[in-house]
Structure formats: C-alpha cells, structure tokens
PDB file of N, CA and C in Angstrom:
ATOM      1  N   MET A 299      -8.900 -52.212  11.244  1.00 88.00           N
ATOM      2  CA  MET A 299     -10.166 -52.465  10.233  1.00 88.00           C
ATOM      3  C   MET A 299     -11.152 -53.332  10.193  1.00 88.00           C
ATOM      4  N   LEU A 300     -12.080 -53.042   9.502  1.00 88.00           N
ATOM      5  CA  LEU A 300     -12.946 -54.021  10.284  1.00 88.00           C
ATOM      6  C   LEU A 300     -12.852 -55.054   8.478  1.00 88.00           C
ATOM      7  N   ASP A 301     -13.523 -55.747   8.891  1.00 90.00           N
ATOM      8  CA  ASP A 301     -14.050 -57.007   7.271  1.00 90.00           C
ATOM      9  C   ASP A 301     -14.907 -56.715   6.710  1.00 90.00           C
ATOM     10  N   LYS A 302     -14.885 -56.701   5.389  1.00 93.00           N
ATOM     11  CA  LYS A 302     -15.936 -55.847   4.680  1.00 93.00           C
ATOM     12  C   LYS A 302     -17.173 -57.709   4.611  1.00 93.00           C
ATOM     13  N   PHE A 303     -17.003 -58.821   4.727  1.00 93.00           N
ATOM     14  CA  PHE A 303     -18.368 -59.196   4.608  1.00 93.00           C
ATOM     15  C   PHE A 303     -18.800 -58.818   6.638  1.00 93.00           C
ATOM     16  N   VAL A 304     -18.621 -58.763   6.947  1.00 95.00           N
ATOM     17  CA  VAL A 304     -18.730 -58.397   8.628  1.00 95.00           C
ATOM     18  C   VAL A 304     -19.675 -57.117   8.264  1.00 95.00           C
ATOM     19  N   THR A 305     -18.892 -56.022   7.680  1.00 96.00           N
ATOM     20  CA  THR A 305     -19.282 -54.500   7.320  1.00 96.00           C
ATOM     21  C   THR A 305     -21.245 -54.946   6.705  1.00 96.00           C
ATOM     22  N   GLY A 306     -21.130 -56.060   5.445  1.00 95.00           N
ATOM     23  CA  GLY A 306     -22.241 -56.228   5.464  1.00 95.00           C
ATOM     24  C   GLY A 306     -23.425 -56.652   5.747  1.00 95.00           C
ATOM     25  N   MET A 307     -22.677 -57.474   6.455  1.00 95.00           N
ATOM     26  CA  MET A 307     -24.194 -58.659   7.299  1.00 95.00           C
ATOM     27  C   MET A 307     -24.431 -57.313   8.302  1.00 95.00           C
ATOM     28  N   ALA A 308     -23.348 -57.242   9.031  1.00 96.00           N
ATOM     29  CA  ALA A 308     -23.739 -55.670  10.228  1.00 96.00           C
ATOM     30  C   ALA A 308     -24.689 -54.594   9.731  1.00 96.00           C
ATOM     31  N   SER A 309     -24.310 -54.123   7.892  1.00 96.00           N
ATOM     32  CA  SER A 309     -25.550 -53.271   7.520  1.00 96.00           C
ATOM     33  C   SER A 309     -26.801 -53.146   7.358  1.00 96.00           C
ATOM     34  N   LEU A 310     -27.215 -54.484   6.425  1.00 95.00           N
ATOM     35  CA  LEU A 310     -28.313 -55.445   6.735  1.00 95.00           C
ATOM     36  C   LEU A 310     -28.919 -55.672   8.075  1.00 95.00           C
ATOM     37  N   ARG A 311     -28.428 -55.804   9.224  1.00 95.00           N
ATOM     38  CA  ARG A 311     -28.839 -56.286  10.248  1.00 95.00           C
ATOM     39  C   ARG A 311     -29.118 -54.936  11.149  1.00 95.00           C
ATOM     40  N   LEU A 312     -28.625 -53.533  10.388  1.00 96.00           N
ATOM     41  CA  LEU A 312     -29.199 -52.441  11.008  1.00 96.00           C
ATOM     42  C   LEU A 312     -30.127 -51.825   9.867  1.00 96.00           C
ATOM     43  N   PHE A 313     -30.303 -52.235   8.548  1.00 94.00           N
ATOM     44  CA  PHE A 313     -31.120 -51.495   7.618  1.00 94.00           C
ATOM     45  C   PHE A 313     -32.801 -52.352   8.203  1.00 94.00           C
ATOM     46  N   SER A 314     -32.430 -53.510   8.470  1.00 94.00           N
ATOM     47  CA  SER A 314     -33.676 -54.016   9.032  1.00 94.00           C
ATOM     48  C   SER A 314     -34.258 -53.863  10.181  1.00 94.00           C
ATOM     49  N   GLY A 315     -33.678 -53.647  11.045  1.00 95.00           N
ATOM     50  CA  GLY A 315     -33.972 -52.956  12.820  1.00 95.00           C
ATOM     51  C   GLY A 315     -34.436 -52.035  12.542  1.00 95.00           C
ATOM     52  N   SER A 316     -33.491 -51.111  11.233  1.00 95.00           N
ATOM     53  CA  SER A 316     -34.154 -49.409  10.910  1.00 95.00           C
ATOM     54  C   SER A 316     -35.892 -49.688  10.416  1.00 95.00           C
ATOM     55  N   VAL A 317     -36.524 -50.944   9.596  1.00 94.00           N
ATOM     56  CA  VAL A 317     -37.404 -51.164   9.172  1.00 94.00           C
ATOM     57  C   VAL A 317     -37.798 -51.333  10.075  1.00 94.00           C
ATOM     58  N   GLU A 318     -37.766 -52.129  10.947  1.00 94.00           N
ATOM     59  CA  GLU A 318     -38.700 -52.510  11.926  1.00 94.00           C
ATOM     60  C   GLU A 318     -38.879 -51.203  12.589  1.00 94.00           C
ATOM     61  N   ILE A 319     -38.379 -50.428  12.914  1.00 96.00           N
ATOM     62  CA  ILE A 319     -38.924 -49.536  13.899  1.00 96.00           C
ATOM     63  C   ILE A 319     -39.841 -48.944  12.904  1.00 96.00           C
ATOM     64  N   LEU A 320     -39.153 -48.064  11.877  1.00 96.00           N
ATOM     65  CA  LEU A 320     -40.411 -47.592  11.081  1.00 96.00           C
ATOM     66  C   LEU A 320     -41.555 -48.075  10.822  1.00 96.00           C
ATOM     67  N   ALA A 321     -41.787 -49.658  10.950  1.00 95.00           N
ATOM     68  CA  ALA A 321     -42.179 -49.619  11.253  1.00 95.00           C
ATOM     69  C   ALA A 321     -44.226 -50.290  12.356  1.00 95.00           C
ATOM     70  N   ALA A 322     -43.265 -50.257  13.053  1.00 96.00           N
ATOM     71  CA  ALA A 322     -43.513 -49.555  14.785  1.00 96.00           C
ATOM     72  C   ALA A 322     -44.733 -47.959  14.592  1.00 96.00           C
ATOM     73  N   ILE A 323     -43.748 -47.411  14.263  1.00 97.00           N
ATOM     74  CA  ILE A 323     -43.959 -45.248  13.637  1.00 97.00           C
ATOM     75  C   ILE A 323     -45.479 -46.017  13.340  1.00 97.00           C
ATOM     76  N   ILE A 324     -44.672 -46.759  11.918  1.00 96.00           N
ATOM     77  CA  ILE A 324     -46.657 -46.563  11.487  1.00 96.00           C
ATOM     78  C   ILE A 324     -47.283 -47.252  11.657  1.00 96.00           C
ATOM     79  N   MET A 325     -47.368 -48.029  12.568  1.00 96.00           N
ATOM     80  CA  MET A 325     -48.637 -48.497  12.768  1.00 96.00           C
ATOM     81  C   MET A 325     -49.252 -47.522  13.758  1.00 96.00           C
ATOM     82  N   LEU A 326     -47.724 -47.271  15.108  1.00 97.00           N
ATOM     83  CA  LEU A 326     -49.459 -46.125  16.237  1.00 97.00           C
ATOM     84  C   LEU A 326     -49.460 -44.602  15.217  1.00 97.00           C
ATOM     85  N   ARG A 327     -48.828 -44.462  14.315  1.00 97.00           N
ATOM     86  CA  ARG A 327     -49.606 -43.344  13.743  1.00 97.00           C
ATOM     87  C   ARG A 327     -50.798 -43.451  12.973  1.00 97.00           C
ATOM     88  N   LEU A 328     -50.918 -45.223  12.185  1.00 96.00           N
ATOM     89  CA  LEU A 328     -52.228 -45.458  12.111  1.00 96.00           C
ATOM     90  C   LEU A 328     -53.610 -45.734  12.711  1.00 96.00           C
ATOM     91  N   ASN A 329     -52.822 -46.207  13.790  1.00 95.00           N
ATOM     92  CA  ASN A 329     -54.038 -45.984  14.594  1.00 95.00           C
ATOM     93  C   ASN A 329     -55.434 -47.067  14.425  1.00 95.00           C
ATOM     94  N   GLN A 330     -54.803 -47.491  13.725  1.00 95.00           N
ATOM     95  CA  GLN A 330     -55.867 -48.970  13.444  1.00 95.00           C
ATOM     96  C   GLN A 330     -55.434 -50.736  13.105  1.00 95.00           C
ATOM     97  N   VAL A 331     -56.519 -51.183  14.261  1.00 95.00           N
ATOM     98  CA  VAL A 331     -55.879 -52.691  13.854  1.00 95.00           C
ATOM     99  C   VAL A 331     -55.838 -52.967  12.662  1.00 95.00           C
ATOM    100  N   ASP A 332     -57.214 -52.708  11.363  1.00 93.00           N
ATOM    101  CA  ASP A 332     -56.770 -53.610   9.840  1.00 93.00           C
ATOM    102  C   ASP A 332     -55.572 -53.400   9.434  1.00 93.00           C
ATOM    103  N   LYS A 333     -55.406 -51.385   9.463  1.00 93.00           N
ATOM    104  CA  LYS A 333     -54.225 -51.867   8.996  1.00 93.00           C
ATOM    105  C   LYS A 333     -52.667 -51.491   9.361  1.00 93.00           C
ATOM    106  N   ALA A 334     -52.544 -51.381  10.747  1.00 94.00           N
ATOM    107  CA  ALA A 334     -50.989 -52.056  11.562  1.00 94.00           C
ATOM    108  C   ALA A 334     -51.321 -53.827  11.183  1.00 94.00           C
ATOM    109  N   LEU A 335     -51.795 -54.509  10.752  1.00 93.00           N
ATOM    110  CA  LEU A 335     -51.989 -56.147  10.321  1.00 93.00           C
ATOM    111  C   LEU A 335     -50.863 -55.633   9.354  1.00 93.00           C
ATOM    112  N   ALA A 336     -51.712 -55.014   8.135  1.00 92.00           N
ATOM    113  CA  ALA A 336     -51.099 -54.794   7.091  1.00 92.00           C
ATOM    114  C   ALA A 336     -49.701 -54.537   7.561  1.00 92.00           C
ATOM    115  N   VAL A 337     -49.307 -53.508   7.926  1.00 93.00           N
ATOM    116  CA  VAL A 337     -48.298 -53.162   8.035  1.00 93.00           C
ATOM    117  C   VAL A 337     -47.014 -54.598   9.191  1.00 93.00           C
ATOM    118  N   ASN A 338     -47.852 -54.937   9.735  1.00 92.00           N
ATOM    119  CA  ASN A 338     -46.890 -55.836  10.326  1.00 92.00           C
ATOM    120  C   ASN A 338     -46.761 -57.649   8.997  1.00 92.00           C
ATOM    121  N   SER A 339     -48.247 -56.920   8.080  1.00 89.00           N
ATOM    122  CA  SER A 339     -47.865 -59.082   7.201  1.00 89.00           C
ATOM    123  C   SER A 339     -46.647 -58.223   6.232  1.00 89.00           C
ATOM    124  N   ALA A 340     -46.376 -56.795   6.487  1.00 87.00           N
ATOM    125  CA  ALA A 340     -45.232 -56.707   5.055  1.00 87.00           C
ATOM    126  C   ALA A 340     -43.809 -56.869   5.720  1.00 87.00           C
ATOM    127  N   LEU A 341     -43.427 -56.945   6.653  1.00 88.00           N
ATOM    128  CA  LEU A 341     -42.230 -57.043   7.373  1.00 88.00           C
ATOM    129  C   LEU A 341     -42.119 -58.578   7.220  1.00 88.00           C
ATOM    130  N   ALA A 342     -43.603 -59.542   7.073  1.00 84.00           N
ATOM    131  CA  ALA A 342     -42.708 -61.324   7.129  1.00 84.00           C
ATOM    132  C   ALA A 342     -42.441 -60.918   6.319  1.00 84.00           C
ATOM    133  N   PHE A 343     -42.547 -60.104   5.017  1.00 82.00           N
ATOM    134  CA  PHE A 343     -41.295 -60.559   3.838  1.00 82.00           C
ATOM    135  C   PHE A 343     -39.871 -60.426   3.764  1.00 82.00           C
ATOM    136  N   VAL A 344     -39.588 -58.498   4.593  1.00 86.00           N
ATOM    137  CA  VAL A 344     -38.232 -58.893   4.723  1.00 86.00           C
ATOM    138  C   VAL A 344     -37.584 -59.103   5.448  1.00 86.00           C
ATOM    139  N   GLY A 345     -38.360 -59.667   6.898  1.00 85.00           N
ATOM    140  CA  GLY A 345     -37.405 -60.942   7.605  1.00 85.00           C
ATOM    141  C   GLY A 345     -36.392 -62.308   7.408  1.00 85.00           C
ATOM    142  N   PRO A 346     -37.206 -62.836   6.320  1.00 83.00           N
ATOM    143  CA  PRO A 346     -36.520 -64.331   5.935  1.00 83.00           C
ATOM    144  C   PRO A 346     -35.725 -63.002   4.544  1.00 83.00           C
ATOM    145  N   MET A 347     -36.151 -62.379   3.952  1.00 87.00           N
ATOM    146  CA  MET A 347     -34.715 -61.573   3.192  1.00 87.00           C
ATOM    147  C   MET A 347     -34.021 -61.423   3.692  1.00 87.00           C
ATOM    148  N   VAL A 348     -33.755 -60.468   4.389  1.00 91.00           N
ATOM    149  CA  VAL A 348     -32.366 -60.417   5.376  1.00 91.00           C
ATOM    150  C   VAL A 348     -31.548 -61.443   5.690  1.00 91.00           C
ATOM    151  N   LEU A 349     -32.045 -62.361   6.618  1.00 86.00           N
ATOM    152  CA  LEU A 349     -32.157 -63.803   6.575  1.00 86.00           C
ATOM    153  C   LEU A 349     -31.618 -64.602   5.395  1.00 86.00           C
ATOM    154  N   ILE A 350     -31.492 -64.469   4.671  1.00 86.00           N
ATOM    155  CA  ILE A 350     -31.671 -65.126   3.806  1.00 86.00           C
ATOM    156  C   ILE A 350     -29.984 -64.561   3.145  1.00 86.00           C
ATOM    157  N   LEU A 351     -29.851 -63.183   2.699  1.00 91.00           N
ATOM    158  CA  LEU A 351     -28.803 -62.229   2.947  1.00 91.00           C
ATOM    159  C   LEU A 351     -27.402 -62.192   3.530  1.00 91.00           C
ATOM    160  N   THR A 352     -27.894 -62.093   4.589  1.00 93.00           N
ATOM    161  CA  THR A 352     -27.174 -62.293   5.346  1.00 93.00           C
ATOM    162  C   THR A 352     -25.745 -63.173   5.397  1.00 93.00           C
ATOM    163  N   THR A 353     -26.865 -64.622   5.448  1.00 86.00           N
ATOM    164  CA  THR A 353     -26.058 -65.877   5.078  1.00 86.00           C
ATOM    165  C   THR A 353     -25.453 -66.031   4.547  1.00 86.00           C
ATOM    166  N   THR A 354     -25.961 -65.638   3.080  1.00 88.00           N
ATOM    167  CA  THR A 354     -25.309 -65.683   1.913  1.00 88.00           C
ATOM    168  C   THR A 354     -24.099 -64.779   1.504  1.00 88.00           C
ATOM    169  N   ILE A 355     -23.836 -63.665   2.396  1.00 92.00           N
ATOM    170  CA  ILE A 355     -23.002 -62.572   2.504  1.00 92.00           C
ATOM    171  C   ILE A 355     -22.165 -63.430   3.459  1.00 92.00           C
ATOM    172  N   GLY A 356     -22.437 -63.828   4.913  1.00 88.00           N
ATOM    173  CA  GLY A 356     -21.247 -64.354   5.651  1.00 88.00           C
ATOM    174  C   GLY A 356     -20.722 -66.406   4.849  1.00 88.00           C
ATOM    175  N   LEU A 357     -21.389 -67.053   4.317  1.00 84.00           N
ATOM    176  CA  LEU A 357     -20.898 -67.750   3.268  1.00 84.00           C
ATOM    177  C   LEU A 357     -19.844 -67.242   2.395  1.00 84.00           C
ATOM    178  N   VAL A 358     -20.296 -66.352   1.548  1.00 87.00           N
ATOM    179  CA  VAL A 358     -19.149 -65.576   0.907  1.00 87.00           C
ATOM    180  C   VAL A 358     -17.460 -65.984   1.226  1.00 87.00           C
ATOM    181  N   GLY A 359     -18.094 -64.857   2.841  1.00 89.00           N
ATOM    182  CA  GLY A 359     -16.599 -64.436   3.628  1.00 89.00           C
ATOM    183  C   GLY A 359     -16.058 -65.759   4.221  1.00 89.00           C
ATOM    184  N   MET A 360     -16.729 -67.030   4.382  1.00 86.00           N
ATOM    185  CA  MET A 360     -15.825 -68.391   4.763  1.00 86.00           C
ATOM    186  C   MET A 360     -15.762 -69.128   3.564  1.00 86.00           C
ATOM    187  N   ALA A 361     -16.236 -68.740   2.483  1.00 81.00           N
ATOM    188  CA  ALA A 361     -15.842 -70.305   1.647  1.00 81.00           C
ATOM    189  C   ALA A 361     -14.612 -70.164   1.657  1.00 81.00           C
ATOM    190  N   ASP A 362     -13.818 -70.029   1.318  1.00 82.00           N
ATOM    191  CA  ASP A 362     -12.362 -70.789   1.674  1.00 82.00           C
ATOM    192  C   ASP A 362     -12.231 -70.713   2.323  1.00 82.00           C
ATOM    193  N   LYS A 363     -12.844 -70.689   4.201  1.00 86.00           N
ATOM    194  CA  LYS A 363     -12.481 -71.681   5.248  1.00 86.00           C
ATOM    195  C   LYS A 363     -13.459 -72.961   5.129  1.00 86.00           C
ATOM    196  N   LEU A 364     -14.579 -72.802   4.363  1.00 83.00           N
ATOM    197  CA  LEU A 364     -15.437 -74.419   4.396  1.00 83.00           C
ATOM    198  C   LEU A 364     -15.412 -74.600   3.238  1.00 83.00           C
ATOM    199  N   SER A 365     -15.625 -76.501   3.635  1.00 86.00           N
ATOM    200  CA  SER A 365     -15.241 -77.408   2.425  1.00 86.00           C
ATOM    201  C   SER A 365     -16.748 -77.627   1.973  1.00 86.00           C
ATOM    202  N   TRP A 366     -17.331 -78.101   0.938  1.00 84.00           N
ATOM    203  CA  TRP A 366     -18.526 -78.516   0.144  1.00 84.00           C
ATOM    204  C   TRP A 366     -19.609 -78.916   0.889  1.00 84.00           C
ATOM    205  N   GLY A 367     -19.395 -79.916   1.945  1.00 88.00           N
ATOM    206  CA  GLY A 367     -19.809 -80.023   2.458  1.00 88.00           C
ATOM    207  C   GLY A 367     -20.021 -79.595   3.999  1.00 88.00           C
ATOM    208  N   LYS A 368     -19.677 -78.547   3.808  1.00 86.00           N
ATOM    209  CA  LYS A 368     -20.723 -77.691   5.444  1.00 86.00           C
ATOM    210  C   LYS A 368     -20.647 -76.938   5.129  1.00 86.00           C
ATOM    211  N   ILE A 369     -20.744 -76.156   3.875  1.00 82.00           N
ATOM    212  CA  ILE A 369     -21.500 -75.045   3.591  1.00 82.00           C
ATOM    213  C   ILE A 369     -22.966 -75.830   2.426  1.00 82.00           C
ATOM    214  N   GLY A 370     -22.532 -77.189   2.168  1.00 86.00           N
ATOM    215  CA  GLY A 370     -23.990 -77.869   1.733  1.00 86.00           C
ATOM    216  C   GLY A 370     -24.740 -78.051   3.931  1.00 86.00           C
ATOM    217  N   TRP A 371     -24.791 -78.073   4.607  1.00 90.00           N
ATOM    218  CA  TRP A 371     -25.376 -78.338   6.089  1.00 90.00           C
ATOM    219  C   TRP A 371     -26.208 -77.161   6.135  1.00 90.00           C
ATOM    220  N   ILE A 372     -25.195 -76.055   5.822  1.00 84.00           N
ATOM    221  CA  ILE A 372     -25.478 -74.605   6.253  1.00 84.00           C
ATOM    222  C   ILE A 372     -26.431 -74.136   5.485  1.00 84.00           C
ATOM    223  N   MET A 373     -26.204 -74.534   4.247  1.00 82.00           N
ATOM    224  CA  MET A 373     -27.499 -73.657   2.862  1.00 82.00           C
ATOM    225  C   MET A 373     -28.797 -74.839   3.664  1.00 82.00           C
ATOM    226  N   CYS A 374     -28.078 -76.338   4.062  1.00 91.00           N
ATOM    227  CA  CYS A 374     -29.565 -77.290   4.378  1.00 91.00           C
ATOM    228  C   CYS A 374     -30.462 -76.564   5.625  1.00 91.00           C
ATOM    229  N   GLY A 375     -29.356 -76.009   6.003  1.00 89.00           N
ATOM    230  CA  GLY A 375     -30.306 -75.666   7.736  1.00 89.00           C
ATOM    231  C   GLY A 375     -31.010 -74.540   7.341  1.00 89.00           C
ATOM    232  N   ALA A 376     -30.830 -73.332   6.314  1.00 82.00           N
ATOM    233  CA  ALA A 376     -31.036 -71.923   6.107  1.00 82.00           C
ATOM    234  C   ALA A 376     -31.831 -72.683   5.750  1.00 82.00           C
ATOM    235  N   ALA A 377     -32.727 -73.574   5.054  1.00 86.00           N
ATOM    236  CA  ALA A 377     -33.718 -74.040   3.894  1.00 86.00           C
ATOM    237  C   ALA A 377     -34.500 -74.546   5.053  1.00 86.00           C
ATOM    238  N   PHE A 378     -33.824 -75.388   6.088  1.00 90.00           N
ATOM    239  CA  PHE A 378     -35.524 -76.175   6.846  1.00 90.00           C
ATOM    240  C   PHE A 378     -35.445 -74.313   7.209  1.00 90.00           C
ATOM    241  N   LEU A 379     -34.910 -73.268   8.188  1.00 83.00           N
ATOM    242  CA  LEU A 379     -35.272 -72.637   8.610  1.00 83.00           C
ATOM    243  C   LEU A 379     -36.594 -71.562   8.192  1.00 83.00           C
ATOM    244  N   LEU A 380     -35.654 -71.348   6.681  1.00 79.00           N
ATOM    245  CA  LEU A 380     -37.179 -70.275   6.614  1.00 79.00           C
ATOM    246  C   LEU A 380     -38.415 -71.260   6.076  1.00 79.00           C
ATOM    247  N   PHE A 381     -38.320 -72.598   5.399  1.00 85.00           N
ATOM    248  CA  PHE A 381     -39.600 -73.479   5.124  1.00 85.00           C
ATOM    249  C   PHE A 381     -40.442 -73.481   6.773  1.00 85.00           C
ATOM    250  N   GLY A 382     -39.481 -73.844   7.712  1.00 86.00           N
ATOM    251  CA  GLY A 382     -40.484 -73.546   8.979  1.00 86.00           C
ATOM    252  C   GLY A 382     -40.837 -71.627   9.394  1.00 86.00           C
ATOM    253  N   ILE A 383     -40.618 -71.188   8.703  1.00 76.00           N
ATOM    254  CA  ILE A 383     -40.765 -69.504   9.494  1.00 76.00           C
ATOM    255  C   ILE A 383     -41.604 -69.499   8.109  1.00 76.00           C
ATOM    256  N   LEU A 384     -41.652 -70.342   7.009  1.00 74.00           N
ATOM    257  CA  LEU A 384     -42.704 -69.605   5.766  1.00 74.00           C
ATOM    258  C   LEU A 384     -44.040 -70.266   5.663  1.00 74.00           C
ATOM    259  N   LYS A 385     -43.979 -71.873   6.027  1.00 75.00           N
ATOM    260  CA  LYS A 385     -44.948 -72.804   5.541  1.00 75.00           C
ATOM    261  C   LYS A 385     -46.375 -72.567   6.679  1.00 75.00           C
ATOM    262  N   LYS A 386     -47.352 -72.488   6.093  1.00 66.00           N
ATOM    263  CA  LYS A 386     -48.755 -71.744   6.668  1.00 66.00           C
ATOM    264  C   LYS A 386     -49.560 -73.318   6.624  1.00 66.00           C
TER     265      LYS A 386
END
C-alpha cells in the first residue's frame, strides 16, 4: 500500500508536469512570441507553489521522525531556494 504523503507529493508533481505540457501546447497553438512569453510567465507562479506544497507534505509526513532543529534547517533551505528563484 502506498504512503498517503508520497501519493500526495507524486500527485502534485504529476499535476505540475501536466500544466507544463499544457502550457507548451498552448504556446504552439498561439504561435506568437509575445503570447508564448505570457504563458511562460504564468508558469513562473506554478513552479514555486508546487515546490512549497510538495515540501510541506513531505515535512508533515516526516515530522514524527525529525527534530525541530532539522525541520528548521529544511525550511530554511526551502526558503533560500525560493528567494533565489523569485529574486529579480
């Protein structure tokens, strides 16, 4: 039987991948650079959200096995990733 946390994390990644493929199809159908760039910009919102949600689900699933210090380090690392990705 699959772990419910792993199933949730995998489902989010499948959803994210599906959104990426759908965006690529939309870009091809639009066939204009400016509109394709707008679609690509919308994807910049989806990626970090999936990262945050997947990490959160994983941490909740491991919360009973990790100390508060380790959870803090993981959250700090995820925050630095997001800061690096979203900083302009």
